[in-house]
Amino acid sequence: MEFKENCTQQLQRLNEYQKAAVFDESSACLVNANVGSGKTTVLITKVMYLHYEKQIPYEQMVVLTFTNKAADEIKERLHALEPEITEEQLWGFGTFHSVCLTMLKKMLPVENLGYTKEFMVMDPDEELEMAEQLILTYQLKIKYKNRLKKRLEQKNSKYQDDIDKLKVLLKEEKRHQDKMTFDELLENTCKLVKMSAEIEEVSKKNANLQDNENTRMQDISWIIVDEVQDSDEKQLELIDCLKKPQTCFFAVGDPNQVIYSWRGSAFHIFYQLKTKYQATELTLPVNYRSSSEILAVARCFMQQGGTLQGGRESGDKIQIRNMYDPFQEADYLAGRIRDLHASGLPYREMAIFYRLQNQSEIFEHVFEKEGIPFEVSLKKTVKDIPVLDWLIRVLRFSVNPKDKNSGIVALADKRYGLGMSVKEAEKAIDSLCETRKMQIETPQSEKQKIKSDIRKQMLGFSQAYFNAQSTTAEDLWNYFSLENHLHPTTASYVEDRTCVMDFLERMTIYQKEQQKNVVEGFSEFLNMASLYGTNILKKEIHNENDTVKLMTLHASKGLEFSHVFITGVNYGLIPLQTKSFEEEEEEQRLFFVGITRAKEHLELSYYTSPGQYRAAPGPSRYLRMIPGNLIEGQEKERESSATHLQDLKRQILAERANQSEHIELQEAGKISGEKNPSANTGTKNISVGNEAVTTQKRRVRHPKYGTGSVVREDDMMITVDFDDYGEKELMKMFGGLEELP
């Protein structure tokens, strides 16, 4: 009863559009959810409503997401409402790949495809390594090896070589090693679901042919999809396979946020699904995230989806900054962020977006120097961390000795492994797999002997821990003699050891929570590591750490911040140079996504001298698409001062040169070492052209802060004590200061 009341309270908080989506009883419903319109709330409330009001068991729902974060948020909300919910009940809640993994492991006869229930998941890079190994082993003739990954994905080849033979061998080898790629998780699930449907009638006649798990899969009554606009062809096929005539379909998404065409999503998915399933289309037009000014800017870049209504009060107009180059921009943002934090705004409420990942380097350097805490969002996997990549190879072969490729890579690793050649490692692994015991020659030294034991330890792991119900990170460290592979004398030892122990600790905790034996639990955890990358190690960039977030526009999707700074809005960066109208439209949608991450304040900047070969100097046309009434009135002053930026830079460099010359002459005894008299009298010598002008207690006026007195200044910055606002630090070039007589 209490749970139902909580559900009722949740429903009462919804607006009329959100309620319409939750209460909709169509066999298929598509919800066009504008940014910040509460689509996640609607989706979770829909699940609660179906369960508590319509008595639909969780086991009969498949709730598909595109990120582990979204799946975890849904599960956490449900667990908070009803702590007794089990993982078995929520088997269908997760990402497309994780749900397929569960189905293949627990519900579908994967043996019919030549795999065992212990199969492992491999990422595309691992598949490529396997293909390259097969080319060497079978001496295949393959053209354009630098494009091997793409060629393996192509159905037909126009080149006369052994690519087709390689594809056959690769498929056989993956089955032999009991491994599937991400795409094969989807493909094999669809195959087995279709096979299951073909024998369904037979199963009904003979109850013994249909086990309880299969029954659970056949009884799916609701398929619910989050961010449906990101679906690719294989994911749409999975939805179609799982959807029976009696299965209801409910999906939320935003066509204006289709930014992943490079990985298969398409702008027309909404239309495609609506037509295929004769779906009802509803909208969530009210944005609760951003101020009215930010929404007005966002509307300039909308391509589809009707109106974007605001649910918040007015806020600051957006700011457009003209920066000379990225270095100056980083310096400015460091000061700006410092001021905002001093005023009470947490660092975690500030984010800097850019188009390309390498643009973060300058910010990282400046922020580290200035002592500003930051995090960089990198689309990393565990493979990007060398010590973890090696350790996972060791563990994968340990729990699955069929995984020959992982064993070869682990032994051949020159930094952490035995440093064998690939051929030597292959022979060693073949010997292990054939004999199932060690056949190692007597080593030259005791150290080599200890190190060589990694082969015995890997092979013997399954037997050593077969019946073990628990172990510790320290036990695993000692079992694999990792101290002999992570050398204490190396500069990265402390970082490597911490990283390894953290991974082992998380793996052992997971195994205990799942109440599986060590081998089964570790195997499952390693599959998750393949699916989720570094997210298995720590929370994503949205975590609660009080740090400024640096990320690409793509990485910003799904997040929100009080203050957002979008940098490098120059043609060639935002937008990138495109080859088609479709690519150009996606660039515009990507900019729309970045804009709508901001809640209170949005600042855009461009470069006079971008320093990027691909970027043109001056503002992008996107900035000219923004009406002038939405831009803060200081822009004209900033642009005016920016026109003389080259002169100002030359002036600064000349000042520095004069100062250096003065010091050299002083040291040589050619001039007096007496300090400038103005140092103690409040005066300062400023070089203007070739003249030196002395000012005393300079008074200035600022368009926003009014009048004040100059406190201090250097080559780049000036601090002014304003009469009404106190001290403010401004950049000379863009401060908009007016000298008073």
XYZ file of C-alpha atoms in Angstrom:
741
model
C 0.000 0.000 0.000
C 2.839 2.361 0.861
C 4.479 1.767 -2.523
C 1.245 2.563 -4.341
C 0.911 5.817 -2.385
C 4.441 6.806 -3.377
C 3.531 6.129 -6.975
C 0.425 8.313 -6.631
C 2.484 11.137 -5.139
C 4.945 10.869 -8.028
C 2.097 11.116 -10.532
C 0.748 14.256 -8.861
C 4.061 16.053 -9.471
C 3.816 15.624 -13.248
C 2.511 18.232 -15.692
C -0.334 17.477 -18.112
C 2.001 16.386 -20.933
C 3.951 14.031 -18.684
C 0.757 12.498 -17.262
C -0.576 11.884 -20.767
C 2.558 9.851 -21.558
C 2.408 7.846 -18.340
C -1.322 7.051 -18.653
C -1.222 6.265 -22.374
C -2.477 2.718 -23.049
C -1.647 2.497 -26.746
C -0.020 -0.676 -27.994
C 2.794 1.563 -29.235
C 3.630 5.076 -28.091
C 6.461 7.435 -29.027
C 7.155 10.383 -26.755
C 8.943 13.294 -28.420
C 10.687 14.698 -25.340
C 12.362 18.081 -25.619
C 15.593 18.683 -23.729
C 15.139 19.163 -19.994
C 11.472 18.110 -20.172
C 11.766 15.344 -17.579
C 11.821 12.335 -19.897
C 13.725 10.188 -17.388
C 11.128 11.039 -14.734
C 8.367 10.090 -17.171
C 10.051 6.800 -18.033
C 10.567 5.809 -14.389
C 7.043 6.885 -13.453
C 5.719 4.823 -16.389
C 7.459 1.744 -14.967
C 6.053 2.440 -11.490
C 2.555 3.038 -12.872
C 2.568 -0.201 -14.862
C 3.767 -2.162 -11.845
C 1.640 -0.701 -9.039
C -1.477 0.390 -10.927
C -1.640 -2.120 -13.779
C -0.080 -5.024 -11.831
C 2.578 -5.725 -14.469
C 5.468 -7.685 -12.874
C 8.947 -6.234 -13.348
C 9.960 -9.577 -14.870
C 7.640 -8.883 -17.803
C 9.256 -5.534 -18.624
C 12.286 -4.910 -20.796
C 13.626 -1.395 -20.174
C 16.455 -0.571 -22.580
C 18.889 2.342 -22.194
C 21.994 3.538 -24.015
C 24.176 4.202 -20.996
C 24.962 2.343 -17.818
C 24.288 5.616 -15.962
C 20.683 5.740 -17.166
C 20.080 2.074 -16.346
C 21.556 2.492 -12.864
C 19.437 5.598 -12.214
C 16.238 3.688 -13.028
C 17.217 0.735 -10.830
C 18.271 2.991 -7.954
C 14.947 4.850 -8.051
C 13.028 1.574 -7.953
C 15.207 0.144 -5.174
C 14.714 3.309 -3.126
C 10.962 2.866 -3.490
C 10.987 -0.893 -2.885
C 14.264 -2.205 -1.383
C 13.132 -5.843 -1.661
C 13.365 -5.812 -5.465
C 15.860 -8.430 -6.672
C 18.232 -8.390 -9.647
C 16.353 -11.394 -11.063
C 13.176 -9.313 -11.168
C 15.002 -6.547 -13.051
C 16.741 -8.877 -15.516
C 15.428 -6.830 -18.448
C 16.555 -3.426 -17.113
C 19.848 -2.268 -18.626
C 21.685 -1.262 -21.770
C 20.948 -3.097 -25.012
C 24.181 -5.063 -24.710
C 23.856 -5.915 -21.019
C 20.282 -7.208 -21.466
C 21.417 -9.325 -24.424
C 24.278 -10.665 -22.313
C 21.818 -11.674 -19.584
C 19.510 -13.357 -22.076
C 22.334 -15.315 -23.720
C 23.775 -16.382 -20.368
C 20.535 -17.300 -18.617
C 17.599 -17.619 -20.988
C 18.605 -18.653 -24.501
C 20.249 -21.879 -25.770
C 23.519 -20.258 -26.814
C 24.971 -23.757 -27.266
C 22.972 -23.997 -30.500
C 25.358 -21.409 -31.977
C 28.523 -23.191 -30.861
C 29.146 -21.244 -27.630
C 29.028 -22.184 -23.958
C 27.315 -20.296 -21.139
C 30.801 -19.183 -20.015
C 31.492 -17.176 -23.203
C 33.337 -13.856 -22.862
C 32.656 -10.468 -24.462
C 35.356 -8.932 -26.641
C 35.594 -5.376 -27.895
C 36.302 -4.408 -31.557
C 40.024 -3.824 -30.891
C 40.371 -7.335 -29.495
C 38.641 -8.734 -32.572
C 41.109 -6.838 -34.741
C 44.036 -8.325 -32.783
C 42.607 -11.795 -33.359
C 42.259 -11.107 -37.090
C 45.878 -9.915 -37.342
C 47.021 -13.042 -35.505
C 45.113 -15.227 -37.969
C 46.722 -13.405 -40.905
C 50.155 -14.296 -39.508
C 49.243 -17.882 -38.601
C 47.692 -18.742 -41.980
C 49.914 -16.370 -44.031
C 46.907 -14.704 -45.620
C 47.261 -12.066 -48.311
C 45.224 -9.026 -47.234
C 45.249 -5.669 -48.988
C 44.938 -2.351 -47.145
C 45.626 -3.743 -43.656
C 45.422 -0.202 -42.281
C 41.682 -0.385 -43.039
C 41.252 -3.946 -41.835
C 38.560 -3.116 -39.280
C 36.368 -1.430 -41.886
C 36.998 -4.175 -44.421
C 35.870 -6.843 -41.957
C 32.583 -4.955 -41.513
C 31.910 -4.749 -45.271
C 29.700 -7.485 -46.721
C 31.346 -7.527 -50.136
C 34.918 -6.775 -51.114
C 36.026 -5.317 -54.430
C 39.627 -6.437 -53.931
C 41.088 -9.791 -54.895
C 42.639 -11.101 -51.678
C 41.943 -13.464 -48.751
C 39.513 -11.218 -46.843
C 36.585 -13.636 -47.220
C 38.726 -16.522 -45.985
C 39.804 -14.353 -43.039
C 36.162 -13.644 -42.134
C 35.387 -17.381 -42.049
C 38.474 -18.149 -39.957
C 37.707 -15.255 -37.607
C 34.167 -16.473 -37.021
C 35.416 -19.987 -36.285
C 38.178 -18.729 -33.991
C 35.767 -16.614 -31.947
C 33.578 -19.652 -31.396
C 36.601 -21.775 -30.560
C 37.771 -19.225 -27.998
C 34.179 -18.800 -26.774
C 34.031 -15.052 -27.423
C 31.484 -12.615 -28.865
C 31.775 -9.017 -29.997
C 29.305 -6.297 -28.989
C 27.479 -6.593 -32.309
C 27.347 -10.379 -31.988
C 25.605 -10.042 -28.628
C 22.739 -8.348 -30.468
C 22.905 -10.557 -33.560
C 23.009 -13.857 -31.652
C 20.195 -12.788 -29.331
C 18.025 -12.032 -32.365
C 18.923 -15.378 -33.963
C 18.008 -17.366 -30.871
C 14.809 -15.401 -30.215
C 13.689 -16.131 -33.769
C 14.611 -19.806 -33.340
C 12.663 -19.842 -30.089
C 9.633 -18.395 -31.836
C 9.787 -21.152 -34.475
C 9.618 -23.902 -31.848
C 7.142 -22.119 -29.625
C 4.223 -24.202 -30.848
C 6.120 -27.394 -30.164
C 7.052 -26.115 -26.726
C 3.415 -25.485 -25.893
C 2.546 -29.088 -26.710
C 5.359 -30.473 -24.610
C 5.933 -28.559 -21.350
C 9.230 -30.350 -20.848
C 10.697 -28.517 -23.827
C 10.099 -25.107 -22.292
C 11.969 -24.222 -19.129
C 11.053 -21.464 -16.729
C 13.670 -19.005 -18.067
C 12.366 -19.313 -21.606
C 8.850 -18.800 -20.361
C 9.982 -15.586 -18.720
C 11.308 -14.317 -22.026
C 8.159 -15.265 -23.928
C 5.984 -13.393 -21.420
C 7.457 -9.940 -22.108
C 4.460 -7.602 -22.004
C 6.214 -4.198 -22.203
C 9.285 -2.930 -24.044
C 10.345 0.526 -22.854
C 13.227 2.369 -24.563
C 15.092 5.460 -23.405
C 16.816 7.807 -25.907
C 15.310 5.834 -28.764
C 16.682 8.324 -31.315
C 20.176 6.813 -30.744
C 19.141 3.329 -31.902
C 21.053 1.738 -34.762
C 19.885 -0.948 -37.191
C 20.854 -3.912 -34.965
C 19.172 -2.386 -31.896
C 15.974 -1.755 -33.835
C 16.078 -5.372 -35.010
C 16.378 -6.537 -31.384
C 13.305 -4.480 -30.417
C 11.420 -6.001 -33.334
C 12.435 -9.540 -32.331
C 11.375 -9.111 -28.702
C 8.079 -7.434 -29.576
C 5.318 -10.009 -29.856
C 1.811 -9.083 -31.103
C 0.640 -8.735 -27.490
C 3.737 -6.741 -26.379
C 3.274 -3.019 -25.809
C 5.982 -0.599 -26.933
C 6.820 2.710 -25.227
C 9.794 4.883 -26.174
C 11.037 8.375 -25.322
C 13.570 10.423 -27.223
C 14.381 13.683 -28.970
C 14.977 13.883 -32.747
C 16.871 17.126 -32.150
C 19.535 15.163 -30.271
C 20.499 12.725 -33.027
C 24.270 13.215 -32.869
C 25.594 9.686 -33.337
C 25.074 8.967 -37.031
C 28.717 7.826 -37.200
C 27.756 4.842 -35.059
C 24.485 4.050 -36.788
C 21.704 6.275 -35.426
C 19.537 8.108 -37.933
C 17.411 11.258 -37.920
C 14.364 9.450 -39.315
C 14.078 6.783 -36.581
C 10.984 8.399 -35.042
C 9.167 8.345 -38.372
C 10.339 4.782 -39.030
C 9.057 3.462 -35.681
C 5.812 5.430 -35.869
C 5.040 3.968 -39.273
C 6.093 0.409 -38.429
C 4.148 0.088 -35.175
C 1.333 2.590 -35.954
C 2.437 4.368 -32.814
C 0.729 7.211 -31.006
C 3.000 10.260 -30.833
C 3.010 12.474 -27.744
C 5.228 15.429 -26.823
C 6.925 16.814 -23.726
C 7.412 20.454 -24.763
C 8.194 22.128 -21.396
C 11.855 22.569 -20.501
C 12.558 22.844 -16.755
C 16.339 23.102 -17.011
C 17.311 26.303 -18.771
C 16.469 29.985 -18.441
C 14.220 31.583 -21.055
C 17.194 33.351 -22.686
C 19.115 30.099 -23.164
C 16.016 28.410 -24.583
C 15.534 31.295 -27.003
C 19.079 30.727 -28.270
C 18.441 26.973 -28.503
C 15.339 27.512 -30.651
C 17.566 29.078 -33.303
C 19.132 25.661 -33.843
C 16.117 23.357 -33.533
C 15.349 21.286 -36.617
C 12.353 19.264 -35.524
C 10.040 18.634 -32.615
C 7.629 21.515 -32.459
C 7.921 24.196 -29.827
C 10.328 24.404 -26.920
C 8.491 25.925 -23.988
C 10.205 27.318 -20.922
C 9.326 26.396 -17.382
C 11.742 28.762 -15.636
C 12.132 32.461 -15.080
C 14.324 34.807 -17.085
C 18.059 34.840 -16.464
C 21.254 36.308 -17.827
C 21.678 37.047 -21.481
C 24.322 34.933 -23.126
C 27.834 36.244 -23.558
C 29.989 36.008 -26.653
C 33.726 36.393 -26.155
C 36.282 37.216 -28.804
C 39.559 35.566 -27.781
C 42.859 35.918 -29.536
C 43.791 32.249 -29.192
C 43.099 29.189 -26.996
C 45.897 30.130 -24.578
C 44.326 33.466 -23.821
C 40.924 31.831 -23.520
C 42.204 29.307 -20.964
C 43.750 32.125 -18.937
C 40.509 34.094 -19.042
C 38.389 31.074 -18.039
C 40.711 30.304 -15.139
C 40.051 33.794 -13.755
C 36.347 33.627 -14.541
C 35.939 30.268 -12.816
C 37.940 31.447 -9.829
C 35.639 34.467 -9.443
C 32.483 32.358 -9.785
C 33.723 29.894 -7.186
C 34.643 32.736 -4.835
C 31.064 34.011 -5.159
C 29.746 30.658 -3.900
C 29.247 28.596 -7.074
C 30.630 25.039 -6.720
C 33.194 23.961 -9.297
C 30.988 20.998 -10.253
C 28.350 23.419 -11.562
C 30.746 24.711 -14.231
C 31.654 22.963 -17.476
C 33.739 23.747 -20.541
C 32.750 22.184 -23.870
C 34.823 21.878 -27.036
C 34.485 20.029 -30.335
C 37.665 17.939 -30.373
C 39.254 16.046 -27.504
C 42.743 17.517 -28.057
C 41.391 20.995 -27.276
C 41.386 20.086 -23.567
C 45.198 20.074 -23.290
C 45.561 23.847 -22.945
C 42.828 24.037 -20.305
C 44.431 21.187 -18.372
C 47.807 22.927 -18.363
C 46.477 26.321 -17.274
C 44.036 24.959 -14.676
C 46.707 22.759 -13.118
C 49.022 25.756 -12.900
C 46.285 27.913 -11.372
C 45.215 25.256 -8.869
C 41.705 24.860 -10.258
C 40.362 21.307 -9.736
C 39.102 19.723 -12.950
C 38.108 16.456 -14.584
C 38.418 15.584 -18.235
C 35.765 13.394 -19.790
C 37.539 10.846 -21.953
C 35.752 8.126 -23.830
C 38.275 5.634 -22.535
C 38.081 1.923 -22.076
C 40.211 -0.162 -19.768
C 42.411 -0.805 -22.808
C 43.593 2.796 -22.571
C 45.180 2.030 -19.182
C 48.192 -0.237 -19.981
C 48.438 -2.005 -16.629
C 44.703 -2.782 -16.571
C 44.722 -3.918 -20.169
C 47.448 -6.437 -19.301
C 45.805 -7.539 -16.044
C 42.459 -8.129 -17.739
C 44.180 -10.270 -20.369
C 45.724 -12.340 -17.579
C 42.373 -12.708 -15.820
C 40.410 -13.495 -18.982
C 42.719 -16.378 -19.864
C 42.686 -17.497 -16.227
C 38.885 -17.849 -16.073
C 38.629 -19.108 -19.652
C 41.705 -21.047 -20.950
C 40.007 -21.153 -24.362
C 40.760 -17.445 -24.668
C 44.014 -18.065 -26.486
C 44.367 -14.529 -27.814
C 44.254 -12.956 -24.333
C 46.945 -15.362 -23.146
C 49.213 -14.508 -26.074
C 48.879 -10.751 -25.547
C 49.469 -11.111 -21.779
C 52.709 -13.073 -22.240
C 53.983 -10.907 -25.121
C 53.502 -7.629 -23.225
C 56.973 -6.089 -22.913
C 56.171 -3.875 -19.926
C 54.251 -6.204 -17.637
C 54.357 -9.652 -19.264
C 57.276 -11.896 -20.196
C 58.271 -9.838 -23.225
C 58.048 -12.797 -25.606
C 57.583 -12.409 -29.308
C 54.054 -13.077 -30.512
C 55.165 -16.371 -32.076
C 56.882 -17.481 -28.867
C 53.821 -16.525 -26.825
C 51.565 -18.416 -29.211
C 53.713 -21.554 -28.877
C 53.688 -21.233 -25.085
C 49.892 -20.866 -24.998
C 49.399 -23.745 -27.421
C 51.588 -25.916 -25.224
C 49.603 -24.960 -22.136
C 46.266 -25.564 -23.792
C 47.313 -28.939 -25.188
C 49.024 -30.424 -22.175
C 47.125 -28.554 -19.425
C 50.340 -28.507 -17.440
C 53.591 -26.565 -17.376
C 56.359 -27.414 -19.818
C 58.831 -24.669 -19.037
C 62.599 -24.942 -19.395
C 64.737 -24.185 -16.370
C 65.226 -20.401 -16.275
C 68.517 -18.580 -16.057
C 67.798 -16.797 -12.798
C 65.497 -16.992 -9.817
C 63.733 -13.781 -10.880
C 62.986 -15.240 -14.282
C 61.738 -18.373 -12.626
C 59.279 -16.421 -10.508
C 58.121 -14.391 -13.467
C 57.631 -17.437 -15.657
C 55.189 -18.829 -13.139
C 52.548 -16.446 -14.543
C 51.853 -19.157 -17.125
C 51.239 -21.782 -14.479
C 49.197 -19.381 -12.402
C 46.984 -18.425 -15.335
C 46.351 -22.012 -16.349
C 45.776 -23.256 -12.811
C 43.430 -20.472 -11.729
C 40.160 -22.204 -12.660
C 41.127 -25.301 -10.702
C 42.527 -23.374 -7.729
C 39.366 -21.275 -7.334
C 36.760 -23.628 -8.804
C 34.954 -24.195 -5.509
C 36.060 -20.979 -3.801
C 33.198 -18.776 -2.669
C 35.335 -15.733 -1.894
C 38.814 -14.249 -2.108
C 40.487 -10.876 -1.560
C 42.389 -8.402 -3.690
C 45.551 -9.130 -1.675
C 45.176 -12.885 -2.261
C 44.915 -12.317 -6.004
C 47.897 -9.972 -5.930
C 49.964 -12.682 -4.245
C 48.574 -15.542 -6.358
C 49.695 -13.921 -9.626
C 52.948 -12.617 -8.045
C 52.053 -9.192 -9.384
C 54.863 -7.574 -7.400
C 57.229 -9.116 -9.943
C 55.373 -7.576 -12.874
C 54.720 -4.092 -11.501
C 58.281 -3.068 -10.805
C 58.684 -0.813 -7.725
C 61.566 1.010 -9.413
C 59.378 2.397 -12.212
C 57.901 5.891 -12.035
C 54.356 4.589 -12.538
C 54.538 1.887 -9.852
C 52.386 3.615 -7.228
C 49.736 4.604 -9.773
C 49.772 1.150 -11.375
C 49.499 -0.694 -8.045
C 46.631 1.534 -6.894
C 44.826 0.996 -10.185
C 45.296 -2.794 -10.056
C 44.234 -3.124 -6.411
C 41.173 -0.958 -7.042
C 40.154 -3.159 -9.960
C 40.719 -6.387 -8.005
C 38.817 -4.983 -5.021
C 35.830 -4.056 -7.162
C 35.876 -7.433 -8.833
C 35.864 -9.352 -5.527
C 33.075 -7.142 -4.114
C 30.966 -7.745 -7.218
C 31.526 -11.516 -6.995
C 30.367 -11.581 -3.372
C 27.320 -9.400 -4.073
C 26.232 -11.699 -6.891
C 26.669 -14.742 -4.626
C 28.537 -16.655 -7.300
C 31.711 -18.687 -6.997
C 34.962 -16.890 -7.757
C 35.386 -18.101 -11.348
C 31.779 -17.361 -12.354
C 31.714 -13.993 -10.585
C 35.028 -12.872 -12.080
C 33.959 -13.970 -15.544
C 30.781 -11.918 -15.276
C 32.683 -8.878 -13.979
C 35.205 -9.063 -16.822
C 32.358 -9.094 -19.328
C 31.014 -5.944 -17.689
C 34.478 -4.368 -17.917
C 34.407 -5.003 -21.674
C 30.960 -3.425 -21.984
C 31.432 -0.410 -19.726
C 35.118 0.491 -20.016
C 36.519 2.646 -17.198
C 33.011 3.197 -15.851
C 33.501 -0.131 -14.124
C 36.250 1.536 -12.082
C 34.657 4.824 -11.125
C 31.624 6.952 -11.692
C 31.248 8.885 -14.914
C 32.034 12.551 -15.329
C 28.683 13.501 -13.781
C 29.874 12.483 -10.308
C 29.676 14.674 -7.251
C 33.367 15.610 -7.128
C 33.676 19.386 -6.821
C 35.609 19.840 -10.044
C 35.200 21.788 -13.259
C 34.190 19.400 -16.042
C 36.024 19.506 -19.375
C 34.434 17.541 -22.198
C 33.555 17.346 -25.871
C 30.099 18.344 -27.040
C 29.305 14.670 -27.620
C 30.240 13.773 -24.047
C 27.983 16.531 -22.657
C 24.776 14.816 -23.751
C 22.539 13.978 -20.811
C 24.307 16.322 -18.371
C 23.472 19.769 -17.004
C 25.414 22.593 -15.349
C 24.668 26.059 -13.991
C 27.408 27.693 -16.059
C 28.457 26.364 -19.464
C 31.329 27.698 -21.574
C 31.383 26.529 -25.208
C 34.780 27.285 -26.694
C 36.161 27.504 -30.213
C 32.946 28.509 -32.012
C 34.898 29.016 -35.239
C 34.063 27.516 -38.605
C 36.089 24.315 -38.902
C 35.562 23.495 -35.222
C 31.944 24.424 -34.475
C 30.791 23.394 -36.946
C 33.383 21.038 -38.417
C 33.822 21.205 -42.149
C 31.288 18.773 -43.563
C 30.895 16.860 -46.825
C 27.129 16.586 -46.938
C 23.956 18.344 -45.935
C 23.208 15.546 -43.449
C 26.556 16.045 -41.703
C 25.965 19.776 -41.524
C 22.569 19.217 -39.911
C 24.114 16.908 -37.326
C 26.728 19.532 -36.451
C 23.891 21.966 -35.796
C 22.095 19.431 -33.594
C 25.333 18.865 -31.684
C 25.608 22.594 -30.980
C 21.974 22.546 -29.852
C 22.823 19.773 -27.378
C 25.713 21.810 -25.971
C 23.598 24.950 -25.538
C 20.831 23.110 -23.715
C 23.164 21.725 -21.048
C 23.239 25.219 -19.471
C 20.797 26.112 -16.717
C 21.670 29.664 -15.693
C 24.521 31.056 -17.751
C 25.865 30.378 -21.228
C 29.071 31.820 -22.638
C 30.328 31.261 -26.183
C 33.775 32.165 -27.457
C 35.667 32.231 -30.736
C 39.261 32.922 -31.746
C 40.902 35.615 -33.810
C 43.902 33.308 -34.202
C 42.615 29.731 -33.558
C 45.950 27.933 -33.971
C 44.066 24.973 -35.460
C 44.804 24.117 -39.074
C 41.177 23.156 -39.580
C 39.649 26.287 -37.986
C 39.050 29.629 -39.709
C 39.651 32.850 -37.742
C 36.640 34.835 -36.623
C 33.179 33.854 -35.416
C 31.291 30.872 -36.786
C 28.052 31.527 -38.679
C 26.318 29.876 -35.715
C 27.018 33.009 -33.688
C 25.442 35.180 -36.380
C 22.275 33.057 -36.140
C 21.707 34.318 -32.581
C 19.510 37.470 -32.379
C 21.268 40.509 -30.939
C 18.642 41.014 -28.242
C 19.754 37.720 -26.608
C 23.407 38.781 -26.361
C 24.788 40.771 -23.449
C 25.252 44.433 -24.393
C 28.975 44.462 -23.700
C 29.708 42.671 -26.917
C 30.397 45.805 -28.934
C 32.985 47.016 -26.471
C 34.683 43.622 -26.450
C 34.801 43.461 -30.207
C 36.182 46.997 -30.391
C 39.015 46.180 -28.031
C 39.658 42.874 -29.752
C 40.327 44.573 -33.081
C 43.539 45.953 -31.614
C 44.579 42.632 -30.121
C 47.659 42.231 -32.276
C 48.893 45.666 -31.235
C 48.248 44.850 -27.597
C 50.161 41.585 -27.882
C 53.132 43.371 -29.464
C 52.938 45.940 -26.668
C 53.038 43.232 -23.995
C 55.994 41.507 -25.648
C 57.815 44.843 -25.931
C 57.221 45.531 -22.239
C 58.638 42.128 -21.332
C 61.680 42.727 -23.512
C 62.271 46.147 -21.902
C 61.990 44.635 -18.436
C 64.516 41.925 -19.313
C 66.901 44.498 -20.746
C 66.525 46.620 -17.590
C 67.403 43.644 -15.378
C 70.430 42.757 -17.516
C 71.743 46.315 -17.371
C 71.140 46.429 -13.619
C 73.061 43.218 -13.104
C 75.902 44.568 -15.239
C 76.061 47.638 -12.982
C 75.287 50.016 -15.849
C 72.201 51.447 -14.127
C 71.168 51.969 -10.541
C 69.446 49.168 -8.720
C 66.950 51.614 -7.226
C 63.374 50.587 -7.742
C 60.940 52.708 -9.698
C 59.847 55.525 -7.359
C 56.306 55.036 -8.468
C 56.221 51.680 -6.707
C 55.491 53.296 -3.359
C 53.404 56.217 -4.502
C 50.571 54.509 -6.290
C 51.850 55.509 -9.745
C 52.707 53.184 -12.597
C 54.578 53.575 -15.859
C 52.640 52.172 -18.806
C 54.128 51.868 -22.239
C 51.852 53.169 -25.021
C 53.545 52.848 -28.363
C 56.996 54.388 -27.789
C 55.948 56.715 -24.985
C 55.889 56.183 -21.226
C 52.858 57.617 -19.497
C 52.645 57.918 -15.714
C 49.254 57.532 -14.103
C 48.285 58.106 -10.506
C 45.228 56.574 -8.804
C 43.663 55.764 -12.140
C 39.880 55.881 -12.282
C 37.993 53.711 -14.740
C 34.381 52.952 -15.674
C 32.931 49.509 -16.445
C 29.606 49.024 -18.336
C 28.261 46.687 -15.617
C 30.158 47.479 -12.399
C 30.321 51.255 -12.757
C 33.316 53.375 -11.609
C 36.309 52.262 -9.605
C 40.039 52.631 -8.957
C 42.805 50.472 -10.402
C 44.393 48.400 -7.639
C 46.976 46.410 -9.610
C 47.664 45.135 -13.092
C 50.078 43.033 -15.083
C 50.530 42.188 -18.737
C 47.211 40.376 -19.035
C 45.005 41.191 -16.049
C 43.799 44.287 -14.203
C 42.182 44.429 -10.755
C 39.739 47.265 -10.074
C 38.145 48.235 -6.752
C 34.651 49.240 -7.905
C 32.743 51.681 -5.741
C 29.627 49.499 -5.540
C 30.912 45.971 -6.232
C 34.312 45.759 -4.557
C 37.386 44.242 -6.227
C 37.026 42.524 -9.591
C 39.815 40.975 -11.687
C 39.369 41.514 -15.423
C 41.286 40.767 -18.559
C 42.709 43.971 -20.005
C 41.770 43.022 -23.525
C 38.134 42.303 -22.886
C 37.433 44.150 -19.679
C 35.550 46.926 -21.461
C 37.135 49.516 -19.159
C 36.933 53.222 -19.958
C 39.627 55.569 -18.608
C 38.262 58.518 -16.614
C 40.024 61.928 -16.464
